[in-house]
Amino acid sequence: MKHFINLRDISVKDLKKIISDAKRRKAQRKNTSTLDPDKDKPLEGKLLIQMFEKSSLRTRLSFYIAIKQLSGGALTLRPDELHLSKGQESLVDTAKVISTFGNAFMLRTDSEKKIDILKKKMTIPLINGLSPNNHPTQILSDIFTIEEIKKKSISKLQISWIGDSNNVLNSLIEASVKFSFKLNIGCPKNYEPSKKLLKWAKQNNSKIKIFNDSKKAVLNSDVVFTDKVISMNDKVNRNKKLKDFKKFQVNSNLMKNCKNAIFLHCLPRGSEVTDEVFLSKQSKVWEQALNRIYVQKSILLYCFGKLR
Ligand code: CP
Ligand code: NVA
């Protein structure tokens, strides 16, 4: 039994195995209906319990479909209906019950502390479906999408991130170390990633460069990522932050500096990207969203010790 909390704790070998398993499983499902199970039915009889303390569309749908295709079932808990959220049951007792009734738990939360407690207390795999500091299932899936579209190992590509230093970027930084790819980050001064994370990346031979100029950051890039300037529950002065990021919008002018690049966005989107880029040929956002299903299936198999 293995947890999937953040990319930095997982070996390169296992991360690559998850990607190759996802490639194989996706190829084997050509012309198969959404809810039809994979032939080997690897998680037959298993229950994935999921809970979202913050909004979600894609993560919710993709985990539901993922476990179904593996022949298991899913149950989504509403946090407002649990005793836990009303302070009437402890986190530890809740974890014990979820561990006894279910076979895996996927949590989207606003609390790293909750994840820390749960990973010690749960006796079934815990999957981080987005926390304040990480969004690991998203980024692993995005690596799959990039390699699928570019038909190259990500280690041979240059990736650019334009925008806020948030949970998605943190996971991308961890991925750049694990998969050894060049990562250019374009963000305003005072919005750089945390020093602690950058120190860890440097100590682990990262190929990360930070620019306070978006054009320099995307020059000759193969992939341009962005995300909302203001994330869920981001407690900031909205107007100030949006103003500070004005020069970091992904628009056609910016994309002229990397004509062969694809554009990716985890979604939902805001004003950080123009419609023109978002709906352009360079944009692969819908394929990106759908691939969450395939990679999360292999993440589930990794957690259950069933990766081929
Ligand atoms: N990208 C992503 O995690 O989307 P949701 O917030 O809709 O799950
Ligand atoms: N950074 C965004 C990602 C949403 C999927 C957020 O945390 O709101």
mmCIF file of N, CA and C in Angstrom, residues 260-303:
data_model
loop_
_atom_site.group_PDB
_atom_site.id
_atom_site.type_symbol
_atom_site.label_atom_id
_atom_site.label_comp_id
_atom_site.label_asym_id
_atom_site.label_seq_id
_atom_site.Cartn_x
_atom_site.Cartn_y
_atom_site.Cartn_z
ATOM 1 N N ASN A 260 6.413 26.801 -31.925
ATOM 2 C CA ASN A 260 6.171 25.350 -31.928
ATOM 3 C C ASN A 260 5.663 24.824 -30.599
ATOM 4 N N ALA A 261 5.353 25.741 -29.711
ATOM 5 C CA ALA A 261 4.944 25.302 -28.374
ATOM 6 C C ALA A 261 3.471 24.915 -28.345
ATOM 7 N N ILE A 262 3.161 23.971 -27.437
ATOM 8 C CA ILE A 262 1.744 23.737 -27.130
ATOM 9 C C ILE A 262 1.411 24.539 -25.874
ATOM 10 N N PHE A 263 0.127 24.859 -25.729
ATOM 11 C CA PHE A 263 -0.315 25.603 -24.550
ATOM 12 C C PHE A 263 -1.127 24.674 -23.648
ATOM 13 N N LEU A 264 -0.814 24.673 -22.363
ATOM 14 C CA LEU A 264 -1.553 23.837 -21.399
ATOM 15 C C LEU A 264 -2.047 24.671 -20.220
ATOM 16 N N HIS A 265 -3.185 24.282 -19.683
ATOM 17 C CA HIS A 265 -3.771 24.966 -18.520
ATOM 18 C C HIS A 265 -4.584 23.914 -17.770
ATOM 19 N N CYS A 266 -4.362 23.782 -16.466
ATOM 20 C CA CYS A 266 -5.063 22.719 -15.714
ATOM 21 C C CYS A 266 -6.560 22.984 -15.637
ATOM 22 N N LEU A 267 -6.948 24.269 -15.756
ATOM 23 C CA LEU A 267 -8.348 24.704 -15.659
ATOM 24 C C LEU A 267 -8.876 24.584 -14.219
ATOM 25 N N PRO A 268 -9.811 25.379 -13.783
ATOM 26 C CA PRO A 268 -10.500 26.416 -14.557
ATOM 27 C C PRO A 268 -9.590 27.620 -14.834
ATOM 28 N N ARG A 269 -9.996 28.410 -15.864
ATOM 29 C CA ARG A 269 -9.164 29.547 -16.281
ATOM 30 C C ARG A 269 -9.765 30.876 -15.852
ATOM 31 N N GLY A 270 -8.904 31.909 -15.912
ATOM 32 C CA GLY A 270 -9.336 33.283 -15.652
ATOM 33 C C GLY A 270 -8.729 34.190 -16.716
ATOM 34 N N SER A 271 -8.328 35.388 -16.329
ATOM 35 C CA SER A 271 -7.841 36.349 -17.320
ATOM 36 C C SER A 271 -6.347 36.176 -17.635
ATOM 37 N N GLU A 272 -5.709 35.126 -17.078
ATOM 38 C CA GLU A 272 -4.265 34.924 -17.321
ATOM 39 C C GLU A 272 -3.970 34.446 -18.731
ATOM 40 N N VAL A 273 -5.016 34.016 -19.459
ATOM 41 C CA VAL A 273 -4.831 33.604 -20.861
ATOM 42 C C VAL A 273 -5.964 34.214 -21.679
ATOM 43 N N THR A 274 -5.629 34.646 -22.911
ATOM 44 C CA THR A 274 -6.684 35.210 -23.771
ATOM 45 C C THR A 274 -7.456 34.071 -24.431
ATOM 46 N N ASP A 275 -8.674 34.364 -24.839
ATOM 47 C CA ASP A 275 -9.470 33.385 -25.598
ATOM 48 C C ASP A 275 -8.720 32.962 -26.851
ATOM 49 N N GLU A 276 -8.051 33.949 -27.449
ATOM 50 C CA GLU A 276 -7.352 33.682 -28.711
ATOM 51 C C GLU A 276 -6.333 32.543 -28.554
ATOM 52 N N VAL A 277 -5.562 32.563 -27.479
ATOM 53 C CA VAL A 277 -4.581 31.492 -27.247
ATOM 54 C C VAL A 277 -5.301 30.228 -26.767
ATOM 55 N N PHE A 278 -6.223 30.410 -25.845
ATOM 56 C CA PHE A 278 -6.911 29.263 -25.248
ATOM 57 C C PHE A 278 -7.633 28.422 -26.301
ATOM 58 N N LEU A 279 -8.171 29.119 -27.323
ATOM 59 C CA LEU A 279 -8.932 28.394 -28.358
ATOM 60 C C LEU A 279 -8.111 28.173 -29.632
ATOM 61 N N SER A 280 -6.815 28.411 -29.563
ATOM 62 C CA SER A 280 -5.968 28.293 -30.758
ATOM 63 C C SER A 280 -5.573 26.838 -31.011
ATOM 64 N N LYS A 281 -4.911 26.631 -32.142
ATOM 65 C CA LYS A 281 -4.428 25.268 -32.468
ATOM 66 C C LYS A 281 -3.339 24.823 -31.502
ATOM 67 N N GLN A 282 -2.618 25.792 -30.980
ATOM 68 C CA GLN A 282 -1.530 25.449 -30.035
ATOM 69 C C GLN A 282 -2.066 24.893 -28.706
ATOM 70 N N SER A 283 -3.309 25.227 -28.411
ATOM 71 C CA SER A 283 -3.873 24.853 -27.111
ATOM 72 C C SER A 283 -4.339 23.394 -27.103
ATOM 73 N N LYS A 284 -3.903 22.655 -26.090
ATOM 74 C CA LYS A 284 -4.256 21.233 -25.981
ATOM 75 C C LYS A 284 -4.987 20.956 -24.669
ATOM 76 N N VAL A 285 -5.723 21.951 -24.212
ATOM 77 C CA VAL A 285 -6.302 21.885 -22.866
ATOM 78 C C VAL A 285 -7.373 20.800 -22.692
ATOM 79 N N TRP A 286 -8.116 20.494 -23.752
ATOM 80 C CA TRP A 286 -9.182 19.486 -23.581
ATOM 81 C C TRP A 286 -8.586 18.090 -23.511
ATOM 82 N N GLU A 287 -7.568 17.836 -24.357
ATOM 83 C CA GLU A 287 -6.864 16.536 -24.282
ATOM 84 C C GLU A 287 -6.222 16.397 -22.899
ATOM 85 N N GLN A 288 -5.645 17.515 -22.445
ATOM 86 C CA GLN A 288 -4.989 17.553 -21.135
ATOM 87 C C GLN A 288 -5.964 17.150 -20.025
ATOM 88 N N ALA A 289 -7.159 17.728 -20.065
ATOM 89 C CA ALA A 289 -8.147 17.433 -19.021
ATOM 90 C C ALA A 289 -8.547 15.957 -19.056
ATOM 91 N N LEU A 290 -8.799 15.438 -20.256
ATOM 92 C CA LEU A 290 -9.281 14.058 -20.373
ATOM 93 C C LEU A 290 -8.230 13.033 -19.944
ATOM 94 N N ASN A 291 -6.971 13.368 -20.167
ATOM 95 C CA ASN A 291 -5.906 12.420 -19.798
ATOM 96 C C ASN A 291 -5.806 12.193 -18.300
ATOM 97 N N ARG A 292 -6.437 13.051 -17.519
ATOM 98 C CA ARG A 292 -6.426 12.824 -16.062
ATOM 99 C C ARG A 292 -6.946 11.416 -15.746
ATOM 100 N N ILE A 293 -7.940 10.962 -16.508
ATOM 101 C CA ILE A 293 -8.513 9.625 -16.256
ATOM 102 C C ILE A 293 -7.419 8.561 -16.343
ATOM 103 N N TYR A 294 -6.666 8.604 -17.452
ATOM 104 C CA TYR A 294 -5.714 7.518 -17.715
ATOM 105 C C TYR A 294 -4.582 7.490 -16.701
ATOM 106 N N VAL A 295 -4.071 8.661 -16.366
ATOM 107 C CA VAL A 295 -2.935 8.685 -15.437
ATOM 108 C C VAL A 295 -3.405 8.340 -14.019
ATOM 109 N N GLN A 296 -4.577 8.806 -13.675
ATOM 110 C CA GLN A 296 -5.073 8.482 -12.324
ATOM 111 C C GLN A 296 -5.383 6.994 -12.155
ATOM 112 N N LYS A 297 -5.745 6.323 -13.251
ATOM 113 C CA LYS A 297 -5.912 4.873 -13.158
ATOM 114 C C LYS A 297 -4.589 4.231 -12.746
ATOM 115 N N SER A 298 -3.517 4.679 -13.370
ATOM 116 C CA SER A 298 -2.206 4.074 -13.069
ATOM 117 C C SER A 298 -1.694 4.529 -11.708
ATOM 118 N N ILE A 299 -2.102 5.731 -11.276
ATOM 119 C CA ILE A 299 -1.758 6.166 -9.907
ATOM 120 C C ILE A 299 -2.468 5.243 -8.902
ATOM 121 N N LEU A 300 -3.731 4.957 -9.169
ATOM 122 C CA LEU A 300 -4.466 4.047 -8.273
ATOM 123 C C LEU A 300 -3.778 2.676 -8.234
ATOM 124 N N LEU A 301 -3.366 2.187 -9.395
ATOM 125 C CA LEU A 301 -2.711 0.871 -9.419
ATOM 126 C C LEU A 301 -1.384 0.901 -8.669
ATOM 127 N N TYR A 302 -0.662 2.013 -8.804
ATOM 128 C CA TYR A 302 0.591 2.187 -8.034
ATOM 129 C C TYR A 302 0.279 2.087 -6.529
ATOM 130 N N CYS A 303 -0.774 2.783 -6.104
ATOM 131 C CA CYS A 303 -1.131 2.790 -4.681
ATOM 132 C C CYS A 303 -1.510 1.401 -4.187
#
